[in-house]
XYZ file of C-alpha atoms in Angstrom:
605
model
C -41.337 -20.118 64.052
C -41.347 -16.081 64.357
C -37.610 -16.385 62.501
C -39.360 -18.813 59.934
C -42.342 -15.730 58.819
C -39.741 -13.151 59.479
C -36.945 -14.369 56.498
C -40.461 -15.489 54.173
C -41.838 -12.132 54.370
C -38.359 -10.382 53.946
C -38.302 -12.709 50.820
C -41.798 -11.380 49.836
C -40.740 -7.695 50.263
C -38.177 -8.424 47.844
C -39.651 -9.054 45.461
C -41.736 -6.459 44.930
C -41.368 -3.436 43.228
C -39.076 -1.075 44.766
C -41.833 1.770 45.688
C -44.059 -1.044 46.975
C -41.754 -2.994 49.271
C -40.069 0.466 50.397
C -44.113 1.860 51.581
C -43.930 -1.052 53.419
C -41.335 -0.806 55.015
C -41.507 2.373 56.179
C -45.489 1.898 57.336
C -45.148 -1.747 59.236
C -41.656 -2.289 60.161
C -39.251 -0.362 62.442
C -35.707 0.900 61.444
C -34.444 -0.907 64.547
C -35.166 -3.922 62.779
C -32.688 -5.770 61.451
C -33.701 -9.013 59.426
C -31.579 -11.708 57.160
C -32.541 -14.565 55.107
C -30.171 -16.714 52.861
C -30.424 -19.120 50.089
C -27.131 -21.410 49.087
C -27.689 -21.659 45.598
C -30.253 -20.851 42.868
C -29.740 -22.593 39.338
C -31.217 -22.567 36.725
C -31.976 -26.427 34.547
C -32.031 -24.562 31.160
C -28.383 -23.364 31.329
C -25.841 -25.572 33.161
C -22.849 -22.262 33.520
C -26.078 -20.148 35.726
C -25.695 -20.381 38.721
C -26.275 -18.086 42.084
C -23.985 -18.868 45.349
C -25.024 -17.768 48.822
C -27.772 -15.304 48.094
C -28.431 -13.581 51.377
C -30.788 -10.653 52.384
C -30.623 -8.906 54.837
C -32.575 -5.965 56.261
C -31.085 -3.557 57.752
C -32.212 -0.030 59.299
C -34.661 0.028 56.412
C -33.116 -0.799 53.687
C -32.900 -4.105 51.955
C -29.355 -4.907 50.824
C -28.105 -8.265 48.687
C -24.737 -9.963 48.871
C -24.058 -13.184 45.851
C -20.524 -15.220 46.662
C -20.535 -15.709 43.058
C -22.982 -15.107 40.201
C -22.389 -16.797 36.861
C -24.763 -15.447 33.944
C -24.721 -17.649 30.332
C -25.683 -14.195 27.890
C -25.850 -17.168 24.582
C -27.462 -19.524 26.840
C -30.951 -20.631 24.618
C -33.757 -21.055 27.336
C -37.504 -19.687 27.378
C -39.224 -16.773 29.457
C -40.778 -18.541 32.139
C -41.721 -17.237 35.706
C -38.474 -18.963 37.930
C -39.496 -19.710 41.553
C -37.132 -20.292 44.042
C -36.170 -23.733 45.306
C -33.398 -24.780 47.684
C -31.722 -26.809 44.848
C -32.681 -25.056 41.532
C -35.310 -23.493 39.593
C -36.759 -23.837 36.682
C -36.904 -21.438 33.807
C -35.139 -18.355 32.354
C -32.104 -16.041 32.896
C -30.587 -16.912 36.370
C -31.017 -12.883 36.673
C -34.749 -13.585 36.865
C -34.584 -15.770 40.156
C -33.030 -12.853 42.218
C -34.383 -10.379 44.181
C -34.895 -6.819 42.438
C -32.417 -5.435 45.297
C -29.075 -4.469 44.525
C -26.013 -6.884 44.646
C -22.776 -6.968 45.961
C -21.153 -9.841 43.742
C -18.230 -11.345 45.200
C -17.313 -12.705 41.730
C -19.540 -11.775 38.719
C -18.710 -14.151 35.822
C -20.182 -13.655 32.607
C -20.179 -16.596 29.737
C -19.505 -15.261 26.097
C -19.237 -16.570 23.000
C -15.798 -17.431 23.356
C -14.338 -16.772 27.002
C -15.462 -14.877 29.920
C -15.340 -11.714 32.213
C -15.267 -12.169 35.902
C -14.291 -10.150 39.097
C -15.913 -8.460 41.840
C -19.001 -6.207 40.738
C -22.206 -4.593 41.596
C -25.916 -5.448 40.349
C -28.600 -3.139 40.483
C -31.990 -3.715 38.830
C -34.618 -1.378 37.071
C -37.626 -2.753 35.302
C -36.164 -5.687 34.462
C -32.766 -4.143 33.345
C -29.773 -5.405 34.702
C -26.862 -3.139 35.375
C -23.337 -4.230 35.938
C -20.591 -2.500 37.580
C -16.971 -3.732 38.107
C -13.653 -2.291 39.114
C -10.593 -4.160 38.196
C -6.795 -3.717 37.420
C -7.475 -2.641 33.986
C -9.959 0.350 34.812
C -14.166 0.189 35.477
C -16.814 -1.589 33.226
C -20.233 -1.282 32.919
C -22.631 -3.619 30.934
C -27.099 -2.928 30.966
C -28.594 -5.889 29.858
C -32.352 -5.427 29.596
C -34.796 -8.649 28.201
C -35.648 -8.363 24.152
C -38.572 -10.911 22.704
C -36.782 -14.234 23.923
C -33.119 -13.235 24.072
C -30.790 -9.877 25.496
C -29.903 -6.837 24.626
C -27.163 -5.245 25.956
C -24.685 -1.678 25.816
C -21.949 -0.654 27.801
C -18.265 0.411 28.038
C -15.371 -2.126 28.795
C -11.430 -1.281 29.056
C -9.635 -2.159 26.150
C -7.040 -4.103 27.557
C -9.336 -6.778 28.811
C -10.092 -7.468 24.891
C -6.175 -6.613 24.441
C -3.505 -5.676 25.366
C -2.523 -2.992 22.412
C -5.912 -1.281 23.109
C -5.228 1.155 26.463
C -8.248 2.909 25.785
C -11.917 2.183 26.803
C -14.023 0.052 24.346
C -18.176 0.961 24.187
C -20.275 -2.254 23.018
C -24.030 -3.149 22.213
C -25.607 -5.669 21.039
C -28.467 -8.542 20.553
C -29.398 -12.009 20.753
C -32.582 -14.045 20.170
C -32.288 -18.290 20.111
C -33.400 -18.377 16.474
C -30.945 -15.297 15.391
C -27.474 -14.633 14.868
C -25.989 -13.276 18.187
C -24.787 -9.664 17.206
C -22.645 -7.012 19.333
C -20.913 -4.012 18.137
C -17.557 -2.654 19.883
C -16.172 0.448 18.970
C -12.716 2.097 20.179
C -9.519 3.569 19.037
C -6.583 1.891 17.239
C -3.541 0.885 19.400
C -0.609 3.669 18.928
C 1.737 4.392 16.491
C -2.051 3.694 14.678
C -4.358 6.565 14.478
C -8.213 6.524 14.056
C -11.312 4.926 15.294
C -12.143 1.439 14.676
C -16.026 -0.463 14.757
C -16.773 -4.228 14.885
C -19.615 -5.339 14.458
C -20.037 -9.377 14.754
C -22.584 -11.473 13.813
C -22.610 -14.839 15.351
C -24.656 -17.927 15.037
C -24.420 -21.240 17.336
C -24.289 -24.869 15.633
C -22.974 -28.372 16.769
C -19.374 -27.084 15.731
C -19.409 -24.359 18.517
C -20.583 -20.935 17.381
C -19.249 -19.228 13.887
C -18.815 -15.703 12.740
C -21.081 -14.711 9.645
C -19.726 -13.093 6.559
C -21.628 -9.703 7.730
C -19.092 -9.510 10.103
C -16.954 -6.279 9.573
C -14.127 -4.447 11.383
C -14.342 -0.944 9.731
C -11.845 2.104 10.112
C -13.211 5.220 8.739
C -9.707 6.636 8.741
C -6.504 5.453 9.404
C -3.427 6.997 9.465
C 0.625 5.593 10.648
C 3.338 7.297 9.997
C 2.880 9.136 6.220
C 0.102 6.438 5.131
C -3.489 7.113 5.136
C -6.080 4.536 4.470
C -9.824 5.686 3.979
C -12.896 3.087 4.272
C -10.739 0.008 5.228
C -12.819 -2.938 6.445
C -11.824 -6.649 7.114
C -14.925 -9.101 6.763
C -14.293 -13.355 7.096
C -14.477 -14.338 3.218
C -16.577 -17.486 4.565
C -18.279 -18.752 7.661
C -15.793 -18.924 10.331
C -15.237 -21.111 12.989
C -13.783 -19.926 16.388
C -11.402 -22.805 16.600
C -10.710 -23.533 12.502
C -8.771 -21.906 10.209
C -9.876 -18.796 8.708
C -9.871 -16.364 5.863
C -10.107 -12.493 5.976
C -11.128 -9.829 3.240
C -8.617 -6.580 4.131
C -10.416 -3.950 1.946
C -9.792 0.062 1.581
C -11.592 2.731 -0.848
C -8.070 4.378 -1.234
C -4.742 4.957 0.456
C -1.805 7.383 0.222
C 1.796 7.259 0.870
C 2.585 10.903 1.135
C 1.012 12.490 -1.733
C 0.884 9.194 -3.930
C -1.715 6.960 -4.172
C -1.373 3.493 -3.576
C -3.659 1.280 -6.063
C -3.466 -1.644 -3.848
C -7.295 -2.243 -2.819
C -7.613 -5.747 -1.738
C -5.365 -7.965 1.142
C -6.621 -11.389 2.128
C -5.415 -12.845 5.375
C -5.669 -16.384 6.702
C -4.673 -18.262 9.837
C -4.780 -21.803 11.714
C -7.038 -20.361 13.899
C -8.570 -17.129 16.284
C -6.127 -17.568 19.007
C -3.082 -17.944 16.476
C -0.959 -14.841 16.158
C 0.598 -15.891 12.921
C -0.657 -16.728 9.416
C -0.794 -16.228 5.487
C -1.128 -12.518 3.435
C -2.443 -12.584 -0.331
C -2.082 -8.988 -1.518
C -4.305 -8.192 -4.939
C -2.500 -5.333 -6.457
C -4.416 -5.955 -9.915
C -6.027 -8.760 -11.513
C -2.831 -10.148 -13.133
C -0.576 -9.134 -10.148
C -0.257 -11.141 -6.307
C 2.273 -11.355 -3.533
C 1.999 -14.007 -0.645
C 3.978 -13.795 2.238
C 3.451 -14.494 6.378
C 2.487 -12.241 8.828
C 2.988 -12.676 12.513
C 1.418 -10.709 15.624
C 3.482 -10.839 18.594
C 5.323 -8.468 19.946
C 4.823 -6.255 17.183
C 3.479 -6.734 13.650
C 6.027 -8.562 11.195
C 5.323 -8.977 8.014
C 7.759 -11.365 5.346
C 7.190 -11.709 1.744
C 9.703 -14.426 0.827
C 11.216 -13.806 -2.620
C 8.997 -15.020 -5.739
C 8.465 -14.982 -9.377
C 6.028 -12.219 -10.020
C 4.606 -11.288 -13.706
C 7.304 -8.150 -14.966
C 4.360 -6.488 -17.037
C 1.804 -6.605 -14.227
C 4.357 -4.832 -12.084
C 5.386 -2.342 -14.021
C 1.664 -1.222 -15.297
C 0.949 -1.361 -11.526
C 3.990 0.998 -10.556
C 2.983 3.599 -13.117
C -0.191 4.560 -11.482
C 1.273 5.101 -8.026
C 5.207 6.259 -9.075
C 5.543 9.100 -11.832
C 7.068 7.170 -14.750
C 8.251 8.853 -18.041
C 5.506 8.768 -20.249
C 5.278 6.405 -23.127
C 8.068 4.261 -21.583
C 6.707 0.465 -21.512
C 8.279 -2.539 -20.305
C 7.262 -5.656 -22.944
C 9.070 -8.370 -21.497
C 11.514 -10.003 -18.609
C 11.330 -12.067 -15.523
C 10.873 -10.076 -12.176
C 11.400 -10.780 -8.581
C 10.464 -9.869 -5.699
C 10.888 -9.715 -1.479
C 10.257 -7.770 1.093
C 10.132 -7.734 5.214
C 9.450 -5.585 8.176
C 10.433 -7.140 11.480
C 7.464 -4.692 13.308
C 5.317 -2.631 10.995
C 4.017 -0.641 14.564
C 7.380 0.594 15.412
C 8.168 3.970 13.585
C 11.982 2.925 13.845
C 11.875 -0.350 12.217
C 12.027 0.126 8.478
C 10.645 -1.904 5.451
C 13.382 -4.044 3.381
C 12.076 -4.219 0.082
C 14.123 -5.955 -3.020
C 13.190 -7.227 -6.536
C 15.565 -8.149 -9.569
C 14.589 -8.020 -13.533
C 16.011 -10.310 -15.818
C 15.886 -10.296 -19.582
C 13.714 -7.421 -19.850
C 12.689 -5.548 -22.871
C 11.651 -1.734 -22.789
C 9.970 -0.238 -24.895
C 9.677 4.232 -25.975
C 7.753 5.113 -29.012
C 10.048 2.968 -31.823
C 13.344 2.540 -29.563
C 13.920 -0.742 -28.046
C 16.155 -1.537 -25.155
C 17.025 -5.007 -24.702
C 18.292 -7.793 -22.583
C 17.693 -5.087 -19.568
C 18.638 -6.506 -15.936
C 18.634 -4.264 -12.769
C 18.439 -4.589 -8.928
C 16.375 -2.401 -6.407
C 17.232 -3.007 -2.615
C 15.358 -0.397 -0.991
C 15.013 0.541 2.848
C 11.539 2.719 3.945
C 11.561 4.593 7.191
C 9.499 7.404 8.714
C 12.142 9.834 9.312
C 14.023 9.450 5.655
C 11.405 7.903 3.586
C 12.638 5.861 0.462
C 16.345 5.093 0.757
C 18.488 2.881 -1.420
C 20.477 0.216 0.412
C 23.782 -0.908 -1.311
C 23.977 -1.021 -5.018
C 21.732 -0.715 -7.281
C 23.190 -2.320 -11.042
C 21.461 -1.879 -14.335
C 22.731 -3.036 -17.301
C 21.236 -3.521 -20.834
C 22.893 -5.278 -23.872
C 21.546 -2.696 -26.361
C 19.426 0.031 -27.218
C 18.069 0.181 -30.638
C 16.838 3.904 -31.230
C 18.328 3.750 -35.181
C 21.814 3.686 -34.246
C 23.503 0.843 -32.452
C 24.168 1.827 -28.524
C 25.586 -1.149 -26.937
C 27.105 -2.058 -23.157
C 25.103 0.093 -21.824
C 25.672 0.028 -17.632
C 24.802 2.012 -14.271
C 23.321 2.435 -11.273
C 20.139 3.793 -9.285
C 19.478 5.365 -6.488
C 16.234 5.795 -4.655
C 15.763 9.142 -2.395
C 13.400 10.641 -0.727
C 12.731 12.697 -3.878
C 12.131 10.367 -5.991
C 14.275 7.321 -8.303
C 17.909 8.460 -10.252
C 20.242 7.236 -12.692
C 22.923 7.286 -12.123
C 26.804 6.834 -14.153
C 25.109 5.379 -16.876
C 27.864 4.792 -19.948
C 27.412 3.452 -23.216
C 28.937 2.424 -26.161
C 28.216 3.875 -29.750
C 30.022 4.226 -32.958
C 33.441 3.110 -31.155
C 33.218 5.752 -28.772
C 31.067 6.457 -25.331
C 28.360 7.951 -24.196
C 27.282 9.515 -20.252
C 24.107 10.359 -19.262
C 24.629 13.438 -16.023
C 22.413 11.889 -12.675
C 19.147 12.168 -13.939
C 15.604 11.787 -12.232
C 13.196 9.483 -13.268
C 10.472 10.958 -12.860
C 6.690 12.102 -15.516
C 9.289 14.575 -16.930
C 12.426 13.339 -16.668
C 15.697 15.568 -18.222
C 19.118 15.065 -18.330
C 22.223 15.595 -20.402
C 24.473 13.351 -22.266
C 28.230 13.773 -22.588
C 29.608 12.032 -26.121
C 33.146 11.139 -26.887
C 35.938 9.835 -29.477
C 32.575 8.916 -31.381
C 33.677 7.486 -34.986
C 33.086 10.040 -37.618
C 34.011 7.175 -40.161
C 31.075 4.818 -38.280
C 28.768 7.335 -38.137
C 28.964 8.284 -41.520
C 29.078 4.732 -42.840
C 26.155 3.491 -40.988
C 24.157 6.644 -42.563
C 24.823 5.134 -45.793
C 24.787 8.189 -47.455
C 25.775 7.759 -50.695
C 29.617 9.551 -51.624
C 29.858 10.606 -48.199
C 32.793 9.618 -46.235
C 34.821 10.736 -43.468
C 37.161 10.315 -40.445
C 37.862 11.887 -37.360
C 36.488 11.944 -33.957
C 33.321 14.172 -32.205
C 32.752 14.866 -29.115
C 30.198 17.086 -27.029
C 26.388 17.470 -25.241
C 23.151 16.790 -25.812
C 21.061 18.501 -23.269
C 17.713 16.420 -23.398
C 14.024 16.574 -22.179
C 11.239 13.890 -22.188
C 7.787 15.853 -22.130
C 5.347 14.474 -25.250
C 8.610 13.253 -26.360
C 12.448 13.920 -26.696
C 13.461 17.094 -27.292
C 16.989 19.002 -27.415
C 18.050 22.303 -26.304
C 21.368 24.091 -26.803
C 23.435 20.909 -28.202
C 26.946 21.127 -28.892
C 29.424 18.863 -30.963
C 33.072 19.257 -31.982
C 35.940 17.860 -33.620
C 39.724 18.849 -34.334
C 41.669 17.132 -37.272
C 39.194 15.412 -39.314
C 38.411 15.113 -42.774
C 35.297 14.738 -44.852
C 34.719 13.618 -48.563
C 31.653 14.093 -50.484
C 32.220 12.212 -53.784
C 28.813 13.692 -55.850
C 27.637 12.204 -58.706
C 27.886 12.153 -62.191
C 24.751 14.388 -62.705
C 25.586 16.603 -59.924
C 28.874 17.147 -61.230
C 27.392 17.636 -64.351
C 25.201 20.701 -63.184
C 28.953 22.141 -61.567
C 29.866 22.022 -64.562
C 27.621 25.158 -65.567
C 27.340 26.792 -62.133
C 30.439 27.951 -61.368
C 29.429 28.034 -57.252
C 28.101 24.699 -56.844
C 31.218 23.266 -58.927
C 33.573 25.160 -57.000
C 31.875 23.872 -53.772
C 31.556 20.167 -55.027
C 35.316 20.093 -55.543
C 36.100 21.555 -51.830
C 33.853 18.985 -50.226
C 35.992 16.276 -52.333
C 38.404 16.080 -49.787
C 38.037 18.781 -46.899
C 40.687 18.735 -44.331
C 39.112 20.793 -41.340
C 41.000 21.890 -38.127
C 38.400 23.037 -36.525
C 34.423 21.453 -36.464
C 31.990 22.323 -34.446
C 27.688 21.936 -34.884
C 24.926 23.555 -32.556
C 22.299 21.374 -32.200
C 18.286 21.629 -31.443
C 15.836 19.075 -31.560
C 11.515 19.827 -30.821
C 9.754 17.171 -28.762
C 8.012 16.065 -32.743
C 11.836 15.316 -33.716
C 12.351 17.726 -35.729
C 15.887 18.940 -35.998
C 17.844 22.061 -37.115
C 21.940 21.029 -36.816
C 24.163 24.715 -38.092
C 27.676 23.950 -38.200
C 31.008 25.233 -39.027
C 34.135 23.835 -40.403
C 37.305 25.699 -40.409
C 40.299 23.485 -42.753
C 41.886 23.582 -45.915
C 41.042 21.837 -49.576
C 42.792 20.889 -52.592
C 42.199 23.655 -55.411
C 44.354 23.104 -58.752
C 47.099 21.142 -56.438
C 47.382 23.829 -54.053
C 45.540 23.297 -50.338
C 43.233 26.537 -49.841
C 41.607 27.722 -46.444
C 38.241 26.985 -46.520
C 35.327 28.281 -44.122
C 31.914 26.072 -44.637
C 28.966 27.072 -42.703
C 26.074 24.316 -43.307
C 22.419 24.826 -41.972
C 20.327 21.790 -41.848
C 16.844 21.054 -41.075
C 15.298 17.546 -40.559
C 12.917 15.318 -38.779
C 15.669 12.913 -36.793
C 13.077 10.669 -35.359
C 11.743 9.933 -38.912
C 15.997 9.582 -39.595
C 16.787 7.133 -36.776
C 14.052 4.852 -37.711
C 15.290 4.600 -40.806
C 18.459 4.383 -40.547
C 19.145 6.941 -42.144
C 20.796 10.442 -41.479
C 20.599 12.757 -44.072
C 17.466 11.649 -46.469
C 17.592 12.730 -49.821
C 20.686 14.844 -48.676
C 22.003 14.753 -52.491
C 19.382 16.097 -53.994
C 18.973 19.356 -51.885
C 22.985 19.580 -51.480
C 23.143 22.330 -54.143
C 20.411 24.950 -53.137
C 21.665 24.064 -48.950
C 25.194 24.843 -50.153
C 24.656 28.264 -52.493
C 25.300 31.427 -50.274
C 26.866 28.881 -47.599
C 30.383 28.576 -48.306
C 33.316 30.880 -48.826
């Protein structure tokens, strides 16, 4: 009987709050004492997981301590605030946490129910006010969690280690959050991204429970203020479900970002959507939104590493290019108006630095467009590696060809190469055909501003003369030289050079222009040189503004027919034209008759 009141008022004491059970204690009872009371198991009707398993008390030298086998605690477990009392095979009411003794615990195994899954392990439970405080050591590092009563539901903070939530995150995790029955369960975690990542991460969930199992809420988020691998930086990025989502469905993710840079460049892509079978599946579906006219779908798999594979696919050539010219520095005014483009690209682990990113795409039957010259039938191939160390790298060859370029003369068979380095895109070998002979552009870079220098040869002064159709002017030989150019606001020319050796030329003026050489005793005696000028020696210095206009001085050293007798002759000719306004005419020399005479007076010798 004495053991009967002894363990029913050790019961009492504990229950009461701490400064009145401990002035009892030390005004009625002696430390000598030592008193113990146990219960098997408390439960709790209102949530079937709660459960305490051999609850014992014990007093001893003062102080009362708790032990708990086990302790199971339901945190999403809907149930009302009611007083529990104590009964040897349940009780009736709220939290399971409510039933105990406001002593602290040593928990054999603490589980506690989420959402989805479970903690458990040995802890300690100490009480305050009605807050609960858990403490745990395990393999992965300490946890804490304070749960504390809010209207009908919890509200809880504390810090977890990462790896318990995974195992890329070796770094501790701090969470908070609420639930009421009639309100979305909400909890926020925040930590920092897994390594070769860098930056801090936040998610914040918002849950609700129906007969499906519980669902994440659109206002979901997973937000990285800043986020940096290798030479990419991300700012604002956020990931939000695009629709309800259900735990054990398939779902759909919004991957958004303010901005990002690669280096120095801006990336416009703003938009990824990822999907999946399900929560637990490591594998799944990426949409990326470069513009409105412009996708790329391709699979994505998390395990052992991040790969991502965009299997090759048609994608729209106009969209692409308009997208590349606001990230890569394109020449200006250079537009691509039709063709057929694909695309493909894979990374076996996007978190390794070492791996790099394969990236390839093809255009077919392309048509570029610059100002009024036309390149057509363009085709070209980009493989392309990306690493940390070297940046953009081509990988093999790199072919372009196009069937011609119409800039006012024909240039046909026109074939080379790129090459992508970590400066930027070249071109390079590039040879063409024009006017029977060829043309060679030096390795240029394609760039806002791009510059170069072509290299002519054996070009047909008979073609190039004929396809002027300048009237009475005829010719035949063969020129070769440069043509140093620049593209800034348009083409320009600077310090252009052209020759020839062993040519002739034949101006064949007419009958009114002959007329006036009749009377003007220069012009007549220049008419009849130019009838049928045998030069040795020609050679033009060429300069060309960005607005096309043109000054071409050159100098012809040869011999002439005079009364049946050849004479040397020495003709230095200074012209002046717009060649852009030329070229798209077709034309070389407009209205070159008329100003002939007052060009050639002074000139020639």
């Amino acid at each position: 009987m004495l053991n009967a009141w002894l363990c029913a008022l050790l019961f009492f004491l504990s229950w009461l709050p701490a400064p009145a059970s401990a002035g009892l204690l030390d005004n009625y009872l002696s430390e000598s004492l030592t008193i113990s009371a146990s219960a098997k198991q408390i439960t709790t009707p209102a949530c079937a997981k709660e459960r305490a398993v051999e609850l014992s008390v014990a007093l001893i030298e003062g102080q009362l301590q708790g032990h708990l086998a086990e302790l199971s605690v339901d945190l999403t477990c809907t149930k009302p605030r009611l007083k529990p009392y104590l009964e040897s095979e349940g009780t009736s009411g709220a939290s399971i946490l409510y039933a105990l003794p406001a002593l602290e615990f040593t928990i054999d195994h603490l589980i506690l129910h989420l959402p989805e899954g479970r903690f458990s392990g040995p802890a300690r439970l100490s009480q305050q006010q009605q807050t609960f405080k858990f403490t745990w050591q395990s393999n992965a590092g300490p946890s804490q969690l304070t749960l504390e009563p809010s209207a009908s539901g919890w509200r809880w903070q504390g810090a977890l280690p990462g790896v318990l939530v995974s195992t890329h995150l070796t770094k501790p995790l701090s969470i908070k959050g609420t639930w009421q029955p009639t309100q979305p369960l909400t909890t926020t975690v925040q930590g920092s991204l897994p390594a070769p990542l860098v930056g801090n991460w936040q998610l914040a969930l918002a849950g609700e429970h129906t007969l499906e199992g519980w669902q994440l809420l659109p206002k979901t988020q997973l937000s990285v203020e800043r986020l940096r691998w290798k030479n990419l930086s991300v700012n604002q990025l956020t990931l939000t479900p695009q629709h309800k989502l259900a735990l054990n469905k398939p779902w759909q993710l919004n991957l958004n970002w303010q901005e990002a840079y690669l280096g120095n460049q801006v990336l416009p892509i703003t938009r990824v959507q990822l999907s999946s079978a399900s929560m637990s599946a490591k594998q799944g579906a990426i949409r990326a939104n470069l513009n409105p006219r412009l996708q790329l779908t391709g699979q994505w798999n998390f395990n052992k590493g991040l790969s991502l594979k965009v299997p090759k696919q048609e994608v729209a050539a106009i969209a692409a290019w308009e997208w590349l010219a606001q990230w890569q520095a394109l020449p200006v005014g250079l537009a691509l108006q039709a063709g057929q483009l694909e695309f493909a690209a894979s990374a076996s682990n996007l978190l390794d630095a070492a791996t790099p990113i394969l990236v390839s795409s093809e255009l077919r039957q392309g048509q570029f467009k610059y100002r009024d010259m036309l390149a057509e039938s363009v085709s070209a191939k980009v493989k392309l590696n990306w690493s940390q160390a070297l940046g953009w790298q081509s990988r093999g060859p790199q072919a372009l060809a196009v069937e011609k370029l119409n800039i006012g003369v024909p240039i046909t068979d026109i074939h080379g190469a790129w090459r992508w380095q970590p400066d930027g895109m070249w071109l390079l070998g590039l040879t063409a055909k024009v006017f029977d002979g060829h043309v060679a552009l030096s390795p240029m870079l394609i760039n806002t501003y791009p510059q170069g220098e072509a290299h002519f040869s054996d070009i047909s002064l008979e073609k190039l003369l004929s396809y002027a159709s300048v009237e009475g002017l005829s010719g035949s030989g063969t020129l070769k030289g440069r043509l140093p150019f620049k593209y800034d606001q348009g083409m320009s020319v600077n310090n252009g050079r052209a020759s020839s050796q062993d040519g002739w030329i034949s101006y064949q003026a007419s009958e009114q222009l002959k007329e006036n050489g009749e009377t003007n005793i220069s012009l007549g005696l220049t008419l009849g040189l130019l009838s049928d000028l045998r030069y040795h020696h020609l050679t033009a210095d060429i300069s060309m503004a960005n607005t096309g206009e043109a000054i071409i001085n050159s100098h012809l050293e040869g011999q002439a027919p005079v009364k049946g007798k050849l004479h040397p002759v020495n003709l230095n000719y200074h012209h002046q034209e717009n060649l852009l306004q030329l070229l798209a005419s077709l034309r070389f020399a407009e209205n070159l008759t008329e100003r002939l005479p007052a060009n050639l007076q002074g000139e020639s010798e």
